[in-house]
Tab-separated table of C-alpha atoms in Angstrom:
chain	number	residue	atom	x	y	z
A	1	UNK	CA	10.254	-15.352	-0.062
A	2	UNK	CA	11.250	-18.982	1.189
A	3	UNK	CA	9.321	-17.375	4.610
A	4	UNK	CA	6.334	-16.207	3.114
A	5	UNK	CA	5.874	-19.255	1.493
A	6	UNK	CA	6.462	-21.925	4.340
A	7	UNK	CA	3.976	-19.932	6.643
A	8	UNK	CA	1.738	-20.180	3.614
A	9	UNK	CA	2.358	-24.033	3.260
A	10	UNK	CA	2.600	-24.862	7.662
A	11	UNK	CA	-0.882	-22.642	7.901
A	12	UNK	CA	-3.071	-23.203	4.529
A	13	UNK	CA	-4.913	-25.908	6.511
A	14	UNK	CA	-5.441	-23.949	9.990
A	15	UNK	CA	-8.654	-21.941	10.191
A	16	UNK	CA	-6.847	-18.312	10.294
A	17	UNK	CA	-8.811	-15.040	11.014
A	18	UNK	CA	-5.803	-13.083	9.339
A	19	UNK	CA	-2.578	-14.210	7.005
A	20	UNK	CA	-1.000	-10.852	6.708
A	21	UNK	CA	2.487	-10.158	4.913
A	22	UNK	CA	4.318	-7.171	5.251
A	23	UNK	CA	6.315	-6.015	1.855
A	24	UNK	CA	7.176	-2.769	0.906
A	25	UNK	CA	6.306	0.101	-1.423
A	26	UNK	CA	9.294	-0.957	-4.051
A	27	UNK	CA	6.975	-3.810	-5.019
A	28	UNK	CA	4.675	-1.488	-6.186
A	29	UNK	CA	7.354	1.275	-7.527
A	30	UNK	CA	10.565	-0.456	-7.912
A	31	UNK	CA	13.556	1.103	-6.149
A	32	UNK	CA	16.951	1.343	-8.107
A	33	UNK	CA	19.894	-0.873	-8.185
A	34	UNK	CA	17.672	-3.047	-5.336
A	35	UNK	CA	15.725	-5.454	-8.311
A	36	UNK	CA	15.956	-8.496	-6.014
A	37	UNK	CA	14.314	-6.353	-3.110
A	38	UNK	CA	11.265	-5.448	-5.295
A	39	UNK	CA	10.923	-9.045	-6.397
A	40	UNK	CA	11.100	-10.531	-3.012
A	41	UNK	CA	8.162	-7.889	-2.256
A	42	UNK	CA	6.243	-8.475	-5.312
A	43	UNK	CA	6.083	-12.498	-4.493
A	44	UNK	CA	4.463	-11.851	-1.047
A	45	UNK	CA	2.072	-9.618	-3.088
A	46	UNK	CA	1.844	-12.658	-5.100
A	47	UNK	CA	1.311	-14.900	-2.343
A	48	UNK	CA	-1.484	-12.930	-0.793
A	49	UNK	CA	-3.685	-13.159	-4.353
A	50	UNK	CA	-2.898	-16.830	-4.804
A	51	UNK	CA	-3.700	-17.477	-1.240
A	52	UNK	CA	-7.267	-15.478	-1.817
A	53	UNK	CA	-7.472	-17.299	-4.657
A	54	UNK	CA	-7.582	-20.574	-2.647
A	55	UNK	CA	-10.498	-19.575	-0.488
A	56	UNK	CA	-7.519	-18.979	2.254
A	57	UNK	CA	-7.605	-15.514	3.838
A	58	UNK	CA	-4.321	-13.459	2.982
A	59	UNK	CA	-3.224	-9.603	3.258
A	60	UNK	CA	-0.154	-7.823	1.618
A	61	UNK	CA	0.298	-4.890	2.867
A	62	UNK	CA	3.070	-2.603	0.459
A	63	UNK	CA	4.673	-0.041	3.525
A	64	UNK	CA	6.176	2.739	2.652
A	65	UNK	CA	9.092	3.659	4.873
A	66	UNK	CA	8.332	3.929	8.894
A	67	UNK	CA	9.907	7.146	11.355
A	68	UNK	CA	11.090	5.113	14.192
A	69	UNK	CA	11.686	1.415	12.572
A	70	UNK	CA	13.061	-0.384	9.801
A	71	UNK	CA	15.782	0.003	7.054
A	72	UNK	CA	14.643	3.352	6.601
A	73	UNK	CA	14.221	5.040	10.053
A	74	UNK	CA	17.451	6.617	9.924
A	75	UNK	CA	17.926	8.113	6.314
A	76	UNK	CA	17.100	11.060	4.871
A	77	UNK	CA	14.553	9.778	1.787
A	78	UNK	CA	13.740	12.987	-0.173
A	79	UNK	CA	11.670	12.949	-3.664
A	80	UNK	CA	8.703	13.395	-1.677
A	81	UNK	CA	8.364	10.178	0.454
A	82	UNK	CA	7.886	10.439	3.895
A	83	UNK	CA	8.027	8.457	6.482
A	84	UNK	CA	4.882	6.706	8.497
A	85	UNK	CA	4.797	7.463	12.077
A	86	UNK	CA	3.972	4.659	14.332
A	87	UNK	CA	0.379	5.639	15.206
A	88	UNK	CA	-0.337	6.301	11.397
A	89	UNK	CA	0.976	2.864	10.467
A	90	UNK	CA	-1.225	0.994	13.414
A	91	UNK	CA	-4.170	3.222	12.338
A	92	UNK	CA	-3.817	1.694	8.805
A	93	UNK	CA	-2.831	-1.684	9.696
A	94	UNK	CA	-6.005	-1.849	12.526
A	95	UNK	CA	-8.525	-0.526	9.688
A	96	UNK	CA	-7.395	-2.907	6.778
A	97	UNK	CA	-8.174	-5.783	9.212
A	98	UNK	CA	-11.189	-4.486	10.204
A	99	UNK	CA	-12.524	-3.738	6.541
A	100	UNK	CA	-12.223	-7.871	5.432
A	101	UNK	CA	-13.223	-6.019	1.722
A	102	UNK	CA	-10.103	-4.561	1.768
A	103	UNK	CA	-8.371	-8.069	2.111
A	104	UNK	CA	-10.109	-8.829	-1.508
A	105	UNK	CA	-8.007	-5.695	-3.026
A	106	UNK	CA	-4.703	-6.601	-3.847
A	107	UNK	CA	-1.992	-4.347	-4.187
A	108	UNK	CA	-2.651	-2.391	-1.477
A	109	UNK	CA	-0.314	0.282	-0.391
A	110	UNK	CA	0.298	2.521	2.648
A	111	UNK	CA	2.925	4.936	2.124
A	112	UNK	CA	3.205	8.983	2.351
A	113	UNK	CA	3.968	10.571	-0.431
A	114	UNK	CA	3.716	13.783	-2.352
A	115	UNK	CA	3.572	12.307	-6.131
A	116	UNK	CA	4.249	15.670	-7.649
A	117	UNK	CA	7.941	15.555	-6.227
A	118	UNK	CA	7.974	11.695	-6.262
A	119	UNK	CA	7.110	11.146	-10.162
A	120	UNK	CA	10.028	13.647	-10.991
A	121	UNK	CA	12.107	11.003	-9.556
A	122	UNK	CA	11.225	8.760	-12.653
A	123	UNK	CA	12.288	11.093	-15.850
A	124	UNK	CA	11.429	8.711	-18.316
A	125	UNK	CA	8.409	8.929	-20.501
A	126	UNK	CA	6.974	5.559	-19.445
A	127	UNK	CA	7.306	6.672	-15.766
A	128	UNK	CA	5.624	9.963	-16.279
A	129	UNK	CA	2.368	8.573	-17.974
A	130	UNK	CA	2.627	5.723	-15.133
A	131	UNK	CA	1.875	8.588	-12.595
A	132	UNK	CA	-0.114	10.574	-14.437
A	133	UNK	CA	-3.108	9.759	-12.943
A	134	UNK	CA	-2.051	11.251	-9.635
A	135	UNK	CA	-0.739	14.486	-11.525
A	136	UNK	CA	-2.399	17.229	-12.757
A	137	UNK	CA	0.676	18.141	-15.427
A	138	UNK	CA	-1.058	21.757	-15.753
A	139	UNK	CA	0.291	22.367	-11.977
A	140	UNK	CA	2.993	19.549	-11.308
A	141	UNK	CA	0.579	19.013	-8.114
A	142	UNK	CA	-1.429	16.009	-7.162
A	143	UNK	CA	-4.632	16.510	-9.281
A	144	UNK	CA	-7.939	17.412	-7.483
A	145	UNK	CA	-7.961	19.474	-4.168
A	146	UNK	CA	-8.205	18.956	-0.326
A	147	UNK	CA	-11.697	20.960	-1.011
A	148	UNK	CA	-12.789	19.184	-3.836
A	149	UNK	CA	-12.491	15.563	-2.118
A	150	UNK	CA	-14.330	16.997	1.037
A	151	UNK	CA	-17.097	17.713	-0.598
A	152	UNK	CA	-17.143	14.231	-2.753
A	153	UNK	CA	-16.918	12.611	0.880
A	154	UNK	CA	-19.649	14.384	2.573
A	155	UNK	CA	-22.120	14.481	-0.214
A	156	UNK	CA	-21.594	10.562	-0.535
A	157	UNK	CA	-24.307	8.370	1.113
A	158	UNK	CA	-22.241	6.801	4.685
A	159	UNK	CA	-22.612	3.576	3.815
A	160	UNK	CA	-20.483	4.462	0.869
A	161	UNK	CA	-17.777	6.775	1.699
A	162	UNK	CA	-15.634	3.504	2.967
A	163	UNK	CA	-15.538	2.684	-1.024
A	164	UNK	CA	-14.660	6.293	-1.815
A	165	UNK	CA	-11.510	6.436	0.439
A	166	UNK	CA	-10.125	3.101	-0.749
């Protein structure tokens, strides 16, 4: 936090191309028994939106947990996150700066996960209707199909499929 916010304060008057921070998926999700870890997250979240909100350019970028890297590289994570590998992350990373739209979103998340197995994590009822949008409950599955977003993508106009993805 005390980081995020001096490179915010030492660079608000430089003309940057790119102000990205790095947080991680429990800013969007939480993560049990680590509150302060979320929070830290959520401020450079934070700091990204007030930043855009200043006219100053600014990208948060809410990782899920990398293969090779990181706190997580050498645990086994289960409830249906896995981990990035290091050519998926740079893929992501190189295409959020390239899209400068994207930098206007806020959150944004990159993460693998299979929400069918991850919302069964959460057993509450607040949880479940949280990720309900990514469930069909009928199946316990994520809802739509492989097929079915195939065909949304390559009957929308090109120009417009960027939109879709996001």
């Amino acid at each position: 936090v005390h980081g995020g916010w001096e490179l915010h304060l030492q660079t608000s008057a430089l003309p940057l191309d790119f102000f990205v921070c790095f947080s991680s998926m429990a800013s969007l999700s939480g993560s049990p028994g680590q509150t302060n870890y979320c929070a830290a997250n959520a401020f450079l979240d934070g700091l990204a939106s007030y930043r855009r909100a200043q006219g100053l350019p600014a990208l948060s970028i809410a990782w899920g947990p990398w293969a090779d890297a990181g706190m997580a590289a050498g645990l086994e994570l289960g409830a249906g996150v896995e981990k990035l590998s290091a050519d998926d992350g740079i893929a992501a990373l190189r295409a959020l700066l390239k899209s400068r739209r994207s930098a206007q979103a806020s959150p944004i998340g990159v993460m693998k996960i299979r929400w069918d197995s991850y919302a069964r994590r959460w057993p509450s009822a607040v949880a479940q209707t949280f990720y309900a949008g990514l469930l069909d409950s009928s199946k316990g599955a994520p809802s739509g199909s492989k097929d079915d977003f195939l065909r949304s993508f390559r009957s929308t106009k090109p120009e417009e499929r960027q939109t879709l993805v996001e």
